[in-house]
Tab-separated table of C-alpha atoms in Angstrom:
chain	number	residue	atom	x	y	z
A	1	MET	CA	31.433	-17.986	-52.468
A	2	LYS	CA	29.393	-19.069	-49.251
A	3	VAL	CA	26.592	-16.534	-48.392
A	4	ASP	CA	25.160	-17.081	-44.634
A	5	ALA	CA	21.522	-15.444	-43.888
A	6	ASN	CA	22.221	-14.501	-40.706
A	7	TYR	CA	25.269	-12.603	-41.631
A	8	ASN	CA	24.063	-8.031	-40.819
A	9	GLN	CA	25.589	-5.544	-41.908
A	10	THR	CA	25.801	-2.538	-39.785
A	11	ALA	CA	24.848	1.094	-41.426
A	12	PRO	CA	28.768	2.765	-41.694
A	13	TYR	CA	27.636	5.958	-41.155
A	14	VAL	CA	28.806	7.105	-37.199
A	15	ARG	CA	27.178	10.108	-35.572
A	16	VAL	CA	30.194	12.662	-33.674
A	17	ASN	CA	29.484	14.382	-30.266
A	18	SER	CA	26.388	11.080	-29.481
A	19	LYS	CA	25.685	10.387	-26.016
A	20	PRO	CA	23.214	8.845	-24.452
A	21	LYS	CA	20.880	11.022	-23.510
A	22	ALA	CA	21.482	9.895	-19.738
A	23	GLU	CA	24.927	11.272	-20.191
A	24	ASN	CA	23.762	14.668	-21.463
A	25	GLY	CA	21.696	14.707	-18.198
A	26	THR	CA	18.136	14.089	-19.373
A	27	LYS	CA	16.395	10.921	-17.798
A	28	LEU	CA	15.930	7.965	-19.717
A	29	TYR	CA	11.647	6.200	-18.994
A	30	SER	CA	11.764	2.431	-17.845
A	31	PRO	CA	8.421	2.030	-16.188
A	32	THR	CA	10.314	-1.170	-13.791
A	33	GLN	CA	13.618	0.545	-12.941
A	34	GLU	CA	12.309	4.021	-12.163
A	35	LYS	CA	13.633	5.166	-8.384
A	36	VAL	CA	10.951	5.394	-5.960
A	37	ASN	CA	10.417	6.732	-2.719
A	38	MET	CA	9.096	3.948	-0.719
A	39	GLY	CA	10.360	4.757	2.629
A	40	HIS	CA	12.317	7.712	2.687
A	41	GLU	CA	12.577	11.366	3.508
A	42	SER	CA	11.194	13.799	0.957
A	43	LYS	CA	9.914	17.227	1.442
A	44	TYR	CA	6.832	15.323	0.564
A	45	SER	CA	7.429	12.751	3.326
A	46	ASN	CA	3.800	13.303	5.183
A	47	ILE	CA	1.734	12.689	1.876
A	48	TRP	CA	0.990	9.335	3.631
A	49	ALA	CA	-0.243	10.394	6.363
A	50	GLU	CA	-1.760	12.827	4.862
A	51	ILE	CA	-3.837	10.867	2.349
A	52	ALA	CA	-4.583	8.374	5.103
A	53	GLY	CA	-6.322	10.706	7.229
A	54	GLU	CA	-8.200	12.005	4.282
A	55	TYR	CA	-8.904	8.636	2.487
A	56	ASP	CA	-10.063	4.911	4.038
A	57	ILE	CA	-8.343	2.913	0.941
A	58	ARG	CA	-10.655	-0.135	2.632
A	59	ASN	CA	-13.411	1.749	1.783
A	60	ALA	CA	-12.743	3.728	-1.802
A	61	SER	CA	-14.723	4.504	-4.863
A	62	PHE	CA	-12.245	3.807	-7.787
A	63	ASP	CA	-12.560	8.034	-7.978
A	64	GLU	CA	-11.085	8.404	-4.829
A	65	LEU	CA	-8.395	6.399	-6.192
A	66	CYS	CA	-7.215	7.903	-8.815
A	67	ASP	CA	-7.229	10.851	-6.529
A	68	ILE	CA	-5.077	9.031	-4.033
A	69	SER	CA	-2.760	8.071	-6.387
A	70	LEU	CA	-2.369	11.601	-9.040
A	71	LYS	CA	-1.666	12.667	-5.341
A	72	LEU	CA	1.249	10.017	-4.447
A	73	TYR	CA	2.336	10.706	-7.671
A	74	GLU	CA	2.808	14.398	-7.808
A	75	ALA	CA	4.710	13.897	-4.275
A	76	GLY	CA	7.589	11.495	-6.692
A	77	GLU	CA	6.909	8.620	-4.419
A	78	ILE	CA	4.998	6.547	-6.461
A	79	SER	CA	6.464	5.766	-9.784
A	80	LEU	CA	4.419	6.605	-13.494
A	81	ALA	CA	3.956	2.914	-14.137
A	82	GLU	CA	2.578	2.632	-10.723
A	83	HIS	CA	-0.136	5.252	-11.006
A	84	ALA	CA	-0.795	4.489	-14.716
A	85	PHE	CA	-1.852	0.777	-13.405
A	86	LEU	CA	-3.171	2.105	-10.554
A	87	THR	CA	-5.580	4.855	-12.579
A	88	PHE	CA	-6.655	2.166	-15.593
A	89	ASP	CA	-10.209	1.965	-16.558
A	90	PRO	CA	-10.647	-0.622	-18.815
A	91	SER	CA	-14.719	0.495	-18.888
A	92	LYS	CA	-12.837	3.849	-20.392
A	93	SER	CA	-10.448	1.424	-22.966
A	94	PRO	CA	-11.797	1.562	-26.981
A	95	GLN	CA	-10.810	-1.333	-26.959
A	96	LYS	CA	-13.270	-4.599	-26.195
A	97	ILE	CA	-11.532	-5.326	-23.902
A	98	LYS	CA	-13.430	-7.468	-20.515
A	99	THR	CA	-14.652	-4.058	-18.849
A	100	ASN	CA	-15.657	-5.465	-15.520
A	101	MET	CA	-11.167	-6.856	-14.056
A	102	PHE	CA	-11.884	-6.352	-10.474
A	103	LEU	CA	-12.143	-9.694	-8.637
A	104	THR	CA	-13.913	-8.408	-5.522
A	105	LYS	CA	-17.655	-6.240	-5.110
A	106	THR	CA	-18.202	-2.706	-3.977
A	107	ASP	CA	-20.588	-2.158	-1.687
A	108	VAL	CA	-24.263	0.128	-2.486
A	109	ASN	CA	-22.066	3.397	-2.688
A	110	GLY	CA	-19.478	1.357	-5.713
A	111	LYS	CA	-16.460	1.584	-3.136
A	112	ARG	CA	-14.337	-1.239	-2.490
A	113	ASP	CA	-11.285	-2.603	-0.203
A	114	TRP	CA	-8.505	-1.431	-2.953
A	115	ILE	CA	-6.011	-3.972	-0.288
A	116	ALA	CA	-8.988	-6.569	-0.171
A	117	GLU	CA	-9.256	-6.276	-4.520
A	118	TYR	CA	-5.332	-6.515	-5.497
A	119	GLN	CA	-4.532	-8.990	-2.572
A	120	ALA	CA	-7.162	-11.184	-4.909
A	121	LYS	CA	-4.984	-10.278	-8.526
A	122	VAL	CA	-2.121	-11.090	-6.845
A	123	ASN	CA	-3.248	-13.857	-5.654
A	124	MET	CA	-4.654	-14.881	-8.947
A	125	ASP	CA	-1.632	-13.973	-10.613
A	126	LEU	CA	0.591	-17.023	-8.730
A	127	LYS	CA	-1.735	-19.474	-8.981
A	128	THR	CA	-2.065	-18.896	-12.888
A	129	GLY	CA	1.589	-18.247	-13.535
A	130	ASN	CA	1.631	-14.547	-14.172
A	131	MET	CA	4.491	-13.309	-13.034
A	132	LEU	CA	4.695	-9.996	-14.341
A	133	GLY	CA	1.275	-9.339	-13.264
A	134	TYR	CA	2.776	-10.542	-9.854
A	135	LYS	CA	4.764	-8.445	-9.623
A	136	ASN	CA	3.187	-5.637	-10.425
A	137	ASN	CA	0.390	-5.715	-8.190
A	138	GLN	CA	2.473	-6.650	-4.860
A	139	ARG	CA	4.119	-3.217	-5.557
A	140	LEU	CA	0.320	-1.882	-6.038
A	141	LEU	CA	-0.246	-3.847	-3.162
A	142	ASP	CA	2.604	-2.685	-0.954
A	143	ILE	CA	1.441	0.667	-1.865
A	144	LEU	CA	-2.199	0.570	-0.999
A	145	ILE	CA	-0.878	-1.077	2.531
A	146	ARG	CA	1.342	1.578	2.575
A	147	LEU	CA	-2.019	3.921	3.471
């Protein structure tokens, strides 16, 4: 008898009436495939103008960026993953990671040009060959430019 180490036996049990969650009407979460209303009309279609009138993205603190991100997420204009990327604060992480991951300087009031920051991140990712980081940061940059 010949035994192959690559042979995988599956369990013989099959659930009856099992359907994927998406067929049952529930939403499967995927951070990269979540539909976002970039440029489409929604009930919050003027949220971009409201936020742009209230905040200056080229001179905003990290807390203001978090407020902007939360408003866009609650309006359904950005995904949960994009909201998480925009609001991640490495200084509050329990892990030992580099606490200052920003590439641009803040002014004396702790405010920063967030478009320049994400443009610098996009350029750094492209230069180092980090294509996943490039894609994610380019998406975030596109959101910020829209403000």
